[in-house]
């Protein structure tokens, strides 16, 4: 399995250049879909194996390796050019690497580990038996099942500060007992770091020389590839009363009020939201048309990255079902109005509440800039905030981002959302009717 | 003869008064001068910081001790950094001359701190810290919210044992978990203790590694607005925490602290503990039970132990299946007894 450290000294035919890249993109896109559907690690492992077999495998293993390396480097050219593209590519390649690593033989894994300067020796059986109980105890203390792993490595504690800090390893006499899955994390972290740096360098080279040099040959292919495949298909119309997890990021960009945009951003970033955030955002999504099963999928896809699917199912799924009226006293809770949200008191680590009330001026400015609001409109909004007219501020944001006036004023996030959707659909219809005339 | 005796007694009395007048209470610079003159262990102090490099064999780094920074705080709060010494004699001379009110031990640098400016000229960052002991700073005033006998810089025999507990837990872990051997525990001079881990391995730790060790020890998350600052999640505790609880904290809490701090002896103190229970029903149930008991004649001695037993029984009865209650008893014990480290662990610089 390659680690893509060095660009290949290979000759590539132009058709292969594009075809190899497209096949790899099919794999990455498949991974992206799998993640957004909240598939568990075992399912992802299976998915990666299938995707790889379907699109990348060749009868001749040397050919497979060739294609693997070439396609990766071509896609670096495609996805190095903006921050957003880099982030997506890095995330998908990282996931691909992680699951391919898991599928490798122990021998192969050991070789890869030493390539990443992690030359750990596996614990001999006798030593393992001696500490087995403690290892099991540590596993259970971090929410894993007691005896899943049998391969452990004894590593000086200095080398795994993150695992020590979070008490995810057993320590004895200066050594940390690191499970195979944790070593995978270390390998993947290194991998990610390497690719991340490489992407930045590639971007520089692209901008400085390659783009111009290749303007008749590679550049048009590279540009076509990034446009053709990045993200979901935006041109499909949405059912106004129903949304699905794959739409959420795009809807956030176009139609969520700032409070919900912020929580989505933090959820994506931290793979977690505290209780206040889960309530405010969860009920909002429900009001926007996210069905219960999809909600569970959505929250699991994020939370499982932080606490694992098992813990998600045990500790968080219940309250999501509760919000949909499927547990406890079966009240079908309604989403929060602006008044309720504004009166919330978020504490440290919370992201709910009304950003117009709780953000400092700098942060609010930045957030509004991100929404495309600037100039006089921005100053007007900040003025309203200073005078504590938070809902008016939000209304003005709506007006600035949608180019229409909102006479009724915003008093509910779901209202913001549906008004926004109405405006956008009206615009689409106008465009379509213009095109057809 | 009676007169003689009276005379003798009067003279004695006078002498005693004179001596008393010459020896004032509290700190003064004269005492310090005497201390530096007669008592300060220059040789041992120097030998410690040399870590063997003051011997004559070829493995020794002659420059080592001269690269160690010491700082002096003088009488008028004048702060002198980057003091360094090549011998115990030099150290002795300087201390006796300057009579510092406070001496801080800094890191070992890449070059003699006294020559740092010369190296700065070359542009590259050659004057950097290369070694520093691993230090922990524990302040008893960090426990003010759980001790009723004292506050701030005061301490007494009832609350000082909290420091003993810190020492027991950290020392055991530093040796057993981290493999360190050369650990110095000292009274900080005012209201706490300092821990100096001096192993070579410890001195070479990076800031990130030091933070990791501090985080490993961290359980109490004070400073936020939430009432509950200890949260022990997971079906079982990490072996380090479990061992701390069973070997040290549980018996300290039940055998000593309950009584020395009279943790359940008043409405207010009971309320404080009840606030740590995440289930309101359970908390009110206990509250009501204790309202009732106040009227019966239990001596102060019994009330703490009795109420603690009641609380444990209620929480561990299994009747209440709420998630948060699983570890509640341990969380309460940890809140009151577990070490509270100053998270600004001394960094290299």
XYZ file of C-alpha atoms in Angstrom:
786
model
C 0.000 0.000 0.000
C 1.605 3.294 -1.032
C 1.973 6.270 1.261
C 2.316 8.801 -1.565
C 5.431 10.394 -0.186
C 7.146 11.000 -3.470
C 5.670 11.846 -6.846
C 6.011 8.903 -9.209
C 8.564 8.819 -11.981
C 6.078 7.248 -14.322
C 4.884 7.876 -17.791
C 1.195 8.385 -18.089
C -0.940 8.500 -21.178
C -3.241 11.480 -21.284
C -6.385 9.327 -21.397
C -5.180 7.401 -18.396
C -4.516 10.663 -16.604
C -8.193 11.505 -16.731
C -9.635 7.990 -16.447
C -7.559 6.994 -13.449
C -8.564 10.187 -11.680
C -12.259 9.641 -12.418
C -12.135 6.098 -11.036
C -10.473 7.236 -7.858
C -13.047 10.002 -7.535
C -15.802 7.402 -7.703
C -14.176 5.748 -4.705
C -13.822 9.022 -2.800
C -17.373 10.066 -3.615
C -18.625 6.686 -2.425
C -16.762 7.192 0.836
C -18.258 10.646 1.203
C -21.768 9.254 0.791
C -21.068 6.477 3.254
C -19.863 8.908 5.887
C -22.793 11.236 5.485
C -25.137 8.291 5.909
C -23.504 7.616 9.249
C -22.181 4.173 8.467
C -20.414 2.443 11.307
C -16.701 1.574 11.034
C -17.364 -2.081 10.130
C -19.743 -0.968 7.380
C -17.256 1.596 6.116
C -14.532 -1.028 6.000
C -16.746 -3.204 3.828
C -17.735 -0.259 1.662
C -14.145 0.793 1.052
C -13.193 -2.731 0.120
C -16.057 -2.925 -2.371
C -15.416 0.495 -3.874
C -11.734 -0.249 -4.297
C -12.421 -3.577 -5.944
C -15.005 -2.076 -8.259
C -13.043 0.900 -9.520
C -9.360 0.542 -8.824
C -8.370 -3.103 -8.889
C -6.529 -4.573 -11.849
C -5.636 -8.185 -12.471
C -2.002 -7.250 -12.404
C -1.116 -5.910 -8.938
C 1.638 -3.790 -10.440
C -0.993 -2.092 -12.596
C -3.186 -1.550 -9.542
C -0.335 0.087 -7.717
C 0.384 2.256 -10.744
C -3.184 3.416 -10.988
C -3.345 3.985 -7.259
C -0.340 6.258 -7.220
C -1.082 8.124 -10.436
C -4.713 8.775 -9.596
C -3.783 10.106 -6.181
C -1.283 12.567 -7.549
C -3.605 13.710 -10.333
C -6.313 14.404 -7.800
C -3.835 16.404 -5.746
C -3.638 18.779 -8.687
C -7.401 18.906 -8.904
C -8.081 19.430 -5.233
C -5.211 21.623 -4.117
C -6.614 24.826 -5.476
C -8.955 26.097 -2.749
C -9.235 25.605 0.994
C -12.618 23.924 0.630
C -11.379 21.476 -1.987
C -8.295 20.654 0.043
C -10.364 19.992 3.116
C -12.684 17.609 1.306
C -9.904 15.745 -0.471
C -7.848 15.424 2.693
C -10.804 14.080 4.603
C -11.705 11.485 1.976
C -8.149 10.336 1.296
C -7.617 10.055 5.020
C -10.687 7.881 5.442
C -9.676 5.777 2.463
C -6.236 5.295 3.952
C -7.595 4.429 7.362
C -9.840 1.628 6.105
C -7.347 0.283 3.607
C -4.818 0.114 6.447
C -7.278 -1.870 8.550
C -7.764 -4.307 5.684
C -4.052 -4.985 5.301
C -2.281 -8.003 6.776
C -0.494 -7.538 10.131
C 2.844 -7.881 8.356
C 1.947 -5.186 5.888
C 0.660 -2.984 8.687
C 3.940 -3.331 10.545
C 5.848 -2.295 7.442
C 3.666 0.752 7.025
C 4.069 1.635 10.673
C 7.816 1.693 10.346
C 7.512 3.835 7.241
C 5.748 6.355 9.434
C 8.458 6.077 12.032
C 6.319 4.150 14.452
C 8.525 1.073 14.836
C 6.597 -0.457 17.682
C 6.920 -4.062 18.724
C 3.784 -6.015 19.444
C 3.358 -7.205 23.014
C 4.418 -10.818 23.504
C 1.679 -13.119 24.701
C 2.990 -13.605 28.221
C 3.164 -9.902 28.870
C -0.248 -9.448 27.364
C -1.749 -11.995 29.733
C -0.225 -10.221 32.696
C -1.864 -6.897 31.916
C -4.979 -8.129 30.134
C -7.342 -7.154 32.933
C -6.039 -3.634 33.112
C -6.214 -3.251 29.323
C -9.769 -4.427 29.392
C -10.562 -1.966 32.157
C -9.146 0.912 30.139
C -11.145 -0.136 27.089
C -14.363 -0.194 29.064
C -13.557 3.129 30.723
C -13.559 4.813 27.328
C -16.802 3.208 26.255
C -15.491 0.287 24.227
C -16.358 -3.313 24.774
C -14.068 -5.225 27.088
C -12.117 -7.601 24.967
C -12.221 -6.692 21.322
C -8.530 -6.079 20.740
C -5.747 -8.563 21.181
C -2.839 -6.766 19.565
C -1.124 -4.206 21.740
C 2.096 -2.271 21.549
C 4.291 -1.129 24.383
C 5.384 2.404 23.660
C 7.219 5.019 25.763
C 4.517 7.315 27.055
C 6.273 10.359 25.570
C 5.311 9.189 22.096
C 1.563 9.176 22.618
C 0.775 12.370 24.541
C -2.799 12.570 23.265
C -3.627 9.098 24.466
C -2.028 9.791 27.845
C -3.816 13.111 28.257
C -7.210 11.564 27.664
C -6.449 8.458 29.748
C -7.115 6.186 26.836
C -4.151 3.929 27.566
C -2.902 1.844 30.448
C 0.398 3.153 31.798
C 2.980 1.208 33.693
C 6.553 2.121 34.550
C 6.786 4.722 31.816
C 5.209 2.657 29.042
C 1.849 3.117 27.403
C 0.002 0.033 26.242
C -1.432 1.127 22.908
C -4.119 -0.875 21.129
C -3.889 -1.611 17.428
C -6.793 0.706 16.684
C -5.004 3.520 18.461
C -1.835 2.867 16.494
C -3.944 3.128 13.370
C -4.944 6.574 14.595
C -1.319 7.537 14.973
C -0.492 6.299 11.491
C -3.476 8.034 9.980
C -2.637 11.261 11.768
C 0.821 11.202 10.274
C -0.574 10.388 6.866
C -2.995 13.254 7.081
C -0.257 15.615 8.136
C 1.931 14.622 5.195
C -0.823 14.973 2.615
C -1.946 18.272 4.067
C 1.510 19.774 3.683
C 1.877 18.290 0.227
C -1.390 19.825 -0.934
C -0.249 23.285 0.029
C 3.008 22.826 -1.840
C 1.205 21.444 -4.859
C -1.041 24.468 -4.901
C 1.942 26.759 -4.954
C 3.538 24.877 -7.801
C 0.273 24.801 -9.679
C -0.267 28.490 -9.401
C 3.337 29.358 -10.096
C 4.158 27.191 -13.082
C 2.059 24.167 -13.900
C -1.243 25.843 -14.693
C 0.320 28.027 -17.333
C 2.675 25.394 -18.713
C -0.126 22.912 -19.080
C -2.848 25.236 -20.305
C -3.381 23.242 -23.466
C -2.955 19.801 -22.034
C -3.576 19.057 -18.333
C -5.142 22.254 -17.060
C -8.486 21.905 -18.843
C -8.760 18.306 -17.638
C -7.934 19.268 -14.065
C -10.466 22.081 -14.038
C -13.168 19.935 -15.533
C -12.570 17.233 -12.963
C -13.030 19.511 -9.972
C -16.208 21.048 -11.306
C -17.672 17.755 -12.328
C -17.371 16.003 -9.051
C -17.173 18.139 -6.015
C -20.087 17.823 -3.607
C -23.679 16.826 -4.226
C -25.717 17.885 -7.229
C -27.110 21.348 -6.550
C -29.453 21.496 -9.500
C -31.960 19.013 -8.115
C -35.082 20.669 -6.709
C -35.902 20.014 -3.057
C -39.193 18.840 -1.660
C -40.194 21.829 0.456
C -41.471 19.820 3.378
C -38.822 17.188 3.608
C -35.060 17.378 3.950
C -32.445 14.673 4.157
C -28.996 14.598 5.751
C -27.186 15.038 2.475
C -28.926 18.368 1.919
C -28.120 19.890 5.247
C -24.776 21.479 4.407
C -26.102 23.110 1.281
C -29.318 24.246 2.946
C -27.285 25.726 5.744
C -25.434 27.837 3.228
C -28.519 29.140 1.531
C -31.367 29.083 4.019
C -30.400 28.596 7.646
C -30.426 31.546 10.017
C -27.098 32.369 11.648
C -27.820 30.534 14.892
C -28.358 27.251 13.073
C -25.480 27.768 10.639
C -23.199 28.261 13.614
C -24.334 25.127 15.360
C -23.960 23.063 12.233
C -20.453 24.396 11.779
C -19.524 23.535 15.342
C -21.146 20.141 15.081
C -19.107 19.373 11.970
C -15.974 20.697 13.619
C -16.258 19.017 17.010
C -18.486 16.080 16.127
C -20.431 17.031 19.209
C -22.906 19.551 20.556
C -23.896 19.979 24.157
C -27.434 19.528 25.337
C -28.675 23.070 24.672
C -27.348 22.920 21.141
C -28.794 19.492 20.489
C -32.221 20.663 21.543
C -32.225 23.943 19.663
C -30.683 22.586 16.483
C -32.344 19.182 16.608
C -35.824 20.591 16.931
C -35.108 23.105 14.196
C -34.147 20.330 11.806
C -37.298 18.475 12.772
C -39.331 21.555 11.955
C -37.542 21.913 8.653
C -38.600 18.449 7.613
C -35.936 16.037 8.816
C -37.586 12.726 9.588
C -36.679 10.746 12.700
C -34.672 8.026 10.962
C -32.712 10.615 9.024
C -32.144 12.618 12.175
C -30.671 9.577 13.883
C -28.450 9.000 10.869
C -27.332 12.603 10.786
C -26.482 12.907 14.458
C -24.864 9.512 14.519
C -22.656 10.353 11.568
C -21.204 13.214 13.580
C -21.287 11.942 17.134
C -19.900 8.540 16.298
C -16.741 10.286 15.188
C -16.269 11.556 18.687
C -17.880 9.118 21.082
C -18.363 6.026 18.914
C -21.635 4.617 17.582
C -22.214 2.449 20.615
C -22.173 5.359 23.000
C -24.262 7.392 20.612
C -26.922 4.698 20.560
C -26.862 4.349 24.317
C -26.725 7.934 25.405
C -27.948 10.244 22.677
C -30.377 8.360 20.427
C -32.940 8.247 23.232
C -33.289 11.996 23.490
C -33.557 12.384 19.726
C -36.444 9.939 19.715
C -37.785 11.811 22.709
C -37.820 15.021 20.706
C -39.874 13.310 18.043
C -42.382 12.145 20.583
C -41.392 8.509 20.530
C -40.324 8.151 24.150
C -41.345 9.104 27.648
C -44.481 11.139 27.834
C -44.597 11.234 24.032
C -44.928 14.964 23.646
C -44.143 15.995 20.112
C -41.916 18.940 20.936
C -42.009 22.037 18.803
C -38.938 23.880 17.764
C -37.862 26.977 19.640
C -38.972 30.436 18.738
C -36.557 33.365 18.591
C -37.832 34.608 21.889
C -36.969 31.353 23.582
C -33.609 31.152 21.876
C -32.656 34.710 22.733
C -33.438 34.111 26.379
C -31.140 31.078 26.580
C -27.967 31.355 28.632
C -25.215 29.410 26.916
C -22.220 28.569 29.059
C -18.658 27.581 28.299
C -18.596 25.073 25.479
C -22.156 25.858 24.426
C -23.063 27.055 20.959
C -26.801 27.567 21.207
C -28.643 30.774 21.975
C -28.882 33.753 19.647
C -25.564 34.790 18.051
C -26.777 38.331 17.650
C -27.034 38.462 21.386
C -24.118 36.303 22.438
C -21.377 36.806 19.889
C -18.838 39.547 20.420
C -18.720 42.163 17.670
C -15.633 40.703 15.989
C -17.132 37.250 15.754
C -20.463 38.532 14.552
C -18.780 40.586 11.875
C -16.816 37.575 10.678
C -19.873 35.336 10.717
C -21.907 37.792 8.702
C -19.074 38.281 6.251
C -19.099 34.530 5.753
C -22.737 34.819 4.813
C -21.836 37.413 2.217
C -23.067 40.396 4.180
C -20.896 43.482 4.165
C -20.844 47.222 3.773
C -23.811 49.306 4.884
C -25.997 46.292 5.447
C -23.496 44.902 7.942
C -23.208 48.175 9.816
C -26.964 48.445 9.975
C -27.208 44.989 11.476
C -24.531 45.711 14.062
C -26.330 48.873 14.986
C -29.497 46.931 15.687
C -27.469 44.525 17.821
C -26.042 47.356 19.897
C -29.591 48.422 20.626
C -30.534 44.831 21.480
C -32.945 44.387 18.588
C -31.718 40.891 17.859
C -34.656 39.765 15.776
C -34.495 42.884 13.658
C -30.804 42.182 13.114
C -31.619 38.687 11.911
C -34.364 40.033 9.662
C -31.924 42.469 8.106
C -29.509 39.604 7.531
C -32.255 37.722 5.747
C -32.983 40.731 3.604
C -29.340 41.282 2.753
C -28.713 37.676 1.779
C -31.907 37.147 -0.164
C -32.287 40.505 -1.807
C -35.895 40.856 -0.750
C -37.579 42.659 2.099
C -39.185 40.770 4.940
C -42.036 42.840 6.282
C -43.296 40.385 8.838
C -39.923 40.224 10.549
C -38.227 37.036 11.726
C -39.478 35.539 14.944
C -38.788 31.859 14.409
C -35.800 30.061 12.828
C -38.076 27.708 10.916
C -39.844 30.728 9.555
C -36.482 32.043 8.312
C -35.866 28.704 6.661
C -39.196 28.367 4.887
C -39.251 31.990 3.775
C -35.779 31.496 2.391
C -36.810 28.382 0.526
C -39.786 30.189 -0.922
C -37.622 33.013 -2.183
C -35.101 30.661 -3.729
C -37.724 28.534 -5.425
C -39.405 31.608 -6.808
C -36.037 32.671 -8.216
C -35.467 29.261 -9.812
C -38.852 29.341 -11.449
C -38.163 32.783 -12.788
C -34.877 31.633 -14.282
C -36.453 28.547 -15.791
C -39.272 30.474 -17.329
C -36.799 32.981 -18.722
C -34.757 30.197 -20.273
C -37.739 28.633 -21.878
C -38.893 31.810 -23.535
C 17.688 36.665 102.919
C 14.184 37.180 101.586
C 15.427 40.422 100.011
C 18.264 38.713 98.209
C 15.877 36.292 96.622
C 13.623 39.051 95.467
C 16.580 40.902 93.995
C 17.742 37.827 92.134
C 14.303 37.293 90.710
C 14.035 40.839 89.526
C 17.311 40.578 87.643
C 16.170 37.382 85.946
C 12.971 39.030 84.913
C 14.827 41.890 83.318
C 17.077 39.581 81.333
C 14.146 37.672 79.960
C 12.516 40.851 78.817
C 15.675 41.993 77.069
C 16.007 38.760 75.157
C 12.369 38.961 74.129
C 12.853 42.454 72.755
C 15.803 41.337 70.582
C 13.915 38.471 68.841
C 10.938 39.786 66.836
C 8.294 37.507 65.362
C 7.934 36.809 61.690
C 10.336 37.231 58.813
C 13.101 39.790 58.640
C 16.184 40.279 56.535
C 18.536 39.725 59.441
C 17.218 36.241 59.986
C 17.671 35.599 56.317
C 21.251 36.748 56.436
C 21.931 34.415 59.320
C 20.228 31.611 57.453
C 22.344 32.164 54.365
C 25.403 32.512 56.541
C 24.997 29.390 58.569
C 22.305 27.090 57.285
C 21.732 27.225 53.538
C 23.037 23.951 52.011
C 25.090 25.329 49.135
C 26.976 22.121 48.552
C 23.944 19.849 48.438
C 21.941 22.317 46.430
C 24.666 22.628 43.852
C 25.283 18.900 43.779
C 21.615 18.257 43.120
C 21.385 20.640 40.206
C 24.637 19.368 38.709
C 23.077 15.910 38.273
C 26.459 14.260 38.356
C 28.186 16.626 35.976
C 30.303 18.038 38.736
C 32.426 14.899 38.884
C 35.720 14.454 37.071
C 35.145 11.512 34.741
C 35.055 12.037 30.952
C 31.277 11.575 30.655
C 30.646 14.813 32.525
C 29.485 17.938 30.821
C 31.507 20.684 32.436
C 29.282 23.374 31.033
C 26.075 21.862 32.373
C 25.731 23.551 35.723
C 26.747 26.908 34.299
C 23.855 26.723 31.871
C 21.273 26.523 34.640
C 19.375 29.706 35.260
C 18.586 30.887 38.742
C 16.536 33.971 39.497
C 16.756 36.074 42.612
C 14.044 38.312 43.993
C 15.730 40.940 46.159
C 14.451 42.997 49.025
C 12.679 45.715 47.079
C 11.015 43.324 44.660
C 13.968 43.687 42.345
C 13.952 40.630 40.105
C 17.251 39.346 38.759
C 16.995 36.761 36.024
C 19.602 34.685 34.225
C 21.938 34.225 37.182
C 24.278 31.321 36.637
C 27.181 29.784 38.530
C 30.019 27.442 37.734
C 30.685 26.311 41.285
C 29.073 26.026 44.684
C 31.483 28.637 45.964
C 30.338 31.159 43.373
C 26.729 30.417 44.257
C 27.475 30.887 47.924
C 29.235 34.193 47.428
C 26.452 35.607 45.312
C 23.675 34.540 47.648
C 25.412 35.860 50.728
C 26.084 39.116 49.000
C 22.647 39.679 47.498
C 20.576 38.039 50.220
C 17.683 37.209 47.910
C 14.236 36.993 49.469
C 13.273 34.376 46.926
C 15.278 32.016 44.748
C 13.716 30.459 41.649
C 15.265 27.600 39.784
C 14.893 28.066 36.049
C 15.681 25.761 33.169
C 19.024 24.610 31.823
C 19.720 26.507 28.644
C 21.685 25.643 25.535
C 24.340 28.158 26.524
C 25.332 29.987 29.700
C 22.535 32.503 30.363
C 25.104 35.123 31.196
C 26.369 34.902 27.629
C 22.984 34.865 25.951
C 23.346 38.227 24.275
C 26.465 37.165 22.467
C 24.611 34.304 20.861
C 21.563 36.370 19.996
C 23.689 38.333 17.546
C 24.143 35.358 15.280
C 20.474 35.439 14.347
C 19.576 31.810 14.856
C 17.652 31.010 17.961
C 20.554 29.421 19.824
C 19.625 30.520 23.309
C 16.848 28.082 24.172
C 15.890 26.042 27.225
C 16.929 22.422 26.884
C 16.077 20.856 30.222
C 13.665 21.566 33.031
C 12.394 19.432 35.872
C 8.748 18.369 35.737
C 7.058 20.514 38.347
C 3.629 20.450 39.928
C 2.275 23.243 42.043
C -0.536 22.521 44.478
C -2.224 25.282 46.380
C -4.563 24.573 49.242
C -6.573 27.684 48.450
C -7.796 25.840 45.346
C -9.809 23.748 47.778
C -11.596 26.655 49.390
C -14.948 25.543 48.087
C -14.695 22.219 49.923
C -13.033 23.121 53.192
C -14.862 24.909 55.961
C -12.086 25.321 58.500
C -9.857 27.754 56.617
C -9.661 29.768 53.474
C -7.028 31.476 51.392
C -3.499 31.091 52.693
C -4.557 29.675 56.036
C -4.260 26.041 56.792
C -4.721 23.791 59.811
C -4.522 20.167 60.841
C -8.038 19.555 59.570
C -7.436 20.598 55.987
C -3.718 20.062 55.492
C -4.316 16.301 55.041
C -5.759 17.229 51.649
C -2.178 17.948 50.644
C -1.058 14.595 51.975
C -3.622 12.985 49.737
C -2.269 14.845 46.734
C 1.183 13.579 47.512
C 0.041 10.000 47.920
C -1.862 9.924 44.666
C 0.602 11.759 42.488
C 3.690 10.117 43.898
C 2.269 6.643 43.381
C 1.311 7.442 39.824
C 4.506 9.250 38.886
C 6.437 6.178 39.981
C 4.125 3.353 39.040
C 2.563 4.705 35.868
C 5.213 7.004 34.490
C 8.283 5.206 35.776
C 9.883 8.197 37.466
C 12.144 7.629 40.453
C 13.641 10.897 41.611
C 10.842 12.927 43.082
C 11.176 15.775 45.555
C 8.178 16.993 47.499
C 8.542 20.287 49.334
C 6.369 22.622 51.322
C 5.878 25.595 49.064
C 6.470 28.060 51.860
C 2.999 29.363 52.186
C -0.045 27.315 51.390
C 0.783 24.227 49.425
C 3.303 21.784 48.129
C 5.584 21.570 45.118
C 6.582 18.426 43.345
C 9.875 18.265 41.501
C 10.412 15.271 39.247
C 14.110 15.221 38.529
C 14.686 12.133 36.413
C 16.680 12.804 33.300
C 13.721 11.605 31.283
C 11.484 14.114 33.032
C 13.857 16.995 32.449
C 13.795 16.374 28.725
C 10.018 16.395 28.309
C 8.482 18.785 25.815
C 5.707 21.186 26.749
C 3.222 18.986 24.985
C 4.292 15.958 26.992
C 4.127 17.905 30.254
C 0.607 19.031 29.405
C -0.313 15.462 28.642
C 0.831 14.323 32.085
C -1.073 17.166 33.733
C -4.176 16.218 31.760
C -3.770 12.582 32.773
C -3.998 13.733 36.368
C -6.824 16.163 35.807
C -10.269 15.229 37.018
C -11.572 18.381 38.605
C -12.634 20.993 36.095
C -13.132 24.089 38.184
C -13.646 27.577 36.950
C -16.792 26.995 34.949
C -20.237 28.040 36.040
C -21.526 24.508 36.363
C -22.096 23.193 39.858
C -20.774 19.776 39.133
C -17.100 19.886 38.408
C -16.248 16.224 38.505
C -17.767 14.034 35.871
C -16.779 10.389 35.755
C -18.211 8.910 32.602
C -17.875 5.404 31.330
C -19.011 2.124 32.837
C -15.772 1.724 34.781
C -12.942 3.981 35.873
C -9.505 4.033 34.328
C -7.159 1.888 36.464
C -5.378 4.993 37.742
C -8.598 6.573 39.001
C -9.952 3.288 40.314
C -6.779 2.636 42.274
C -6.761 6.191 43.628
C -10.313 5.746 44.803
C -9.984 2.334 46.424
C -6.521 2.777 47.917
C -6.663 6.366 49.074
C -9.686 8.567 48.493
C -12.522 6.444 49.769
C -11.116 5.840 53.228
C -9.756 9.348 53.554
C -13.199 10.745 52.800
C -15.103 8.359 55.040
C -12.659 8.069 57.915
C -11.253 11.557 58.082
C -12.785 14.282 55.966
C -16.425 13.641 56.772
C -15.688 14.396 60.405
C -12.903 16.960 60.208
C -14.948 19.092 57.846
C -18.362 18.179 59.294
C -19.629 17.783 55.758
C -23.258 17.058 56.653
C -23.548 19.054 59.833
C -25.605 21.932 58.538
C -28.358 22.627 56.045
C -25.972 24.619 53.886
C -23.294 21.935 53.798
C -25.804 19.197 53.017
C -27.199 21.303 50.222
C -23.740 21.603 48.711
C -23.428 17.862 48.451
C -26.980 17.415 47.219
C -26.194 19.818 44.379
C -23.753 17.244 43.035
C -26.553 14.734 42.489
C -27.881 15.073 38.943
C -31.278 13.621 39.748
C -33.586 16.129 41.445
C -35.904 13.448 42.769
C -33.142 11.683 44.612
C -31.761 14.942 45.957
C -35.144 16.029 47.303
C -35.774 12.612 48.774
C -32.573 12.881 50.786
C -33.205 16.496 51.661
C -36.595 15.637 53.113
C -35.204 12.699 55.039
C -32.607 14.928 56.663
C -35.082 17.667 57.489
C -36.900 15.090 59.505
C -33.816 13.798 61.286
C -32.732 17.185 62.479
C -35.210 17.017 65.248
C -33.973 13.776 66.756
C -31.082 13.898 69.163
C -28.117 12.626 67.238
C -24.792 13.917 68.409
C -22.780 15.922 65.895
C -20.388 13.015 65.605
C -22.978 10.669 64.178
C -24.751 12.914 61.772
C -22.016 13.015 59.120
C -21.428 9.294 58.959
C -25.117 8.517 59.168
C -26.114 10.859 56.373
C -23.279 9.654 54.165
C -24.488 6.082 54.617
C -28.014 7.122 53.737
C -26.809 8.906 50.635
C -24.778 5.927 49.496
C -27.633 3.533 50.088
C -30.045 5.703 48.154
C -27.739 6.233 45.187
C -26.583 2.660 44.943
C -29.979 1.096 45.532
C -30.536 0.551 41.828
C -34.035 1.876 42.261
C -33.174 4.941 40.253
C -32.033 4.035 36.813
C -30.931 7.446 35.601
C -27.627 7.432 33.728
C -25.922 10.125 35.720
C -26.261 8.354 39.046
C -24.016 5.470 38.229
C -20.843 7.069 39.436
C -22.342 9.711 41.699
C -20.900 8.438 44.958
C -17.410 8.378 43.471
C -17.939 11.798 41.942
C -18.755 13.264 45.324
C -15.693 11.680 46.906
C -13.499 12.883 44.049
C -14.945 16.400 44.261
C -13.922 16.713 47.872
C -10.620 14.879 47.903
C -8.995 14.382 44.510
C -5.872 16.477 43.766
C -6.503 19.848 42.162
C -3.493 20.714 40.098
C -2.544 24.139 38.963
C -2.926 23.514 35.257
C -0.264 26.014 34.339
C 2.356 23.357 34.765
C 5.739 24.953 34.615
C 6.747 25.011 30.996
C 10.249 24.914 29.664
C 10.480 28.634 29.058
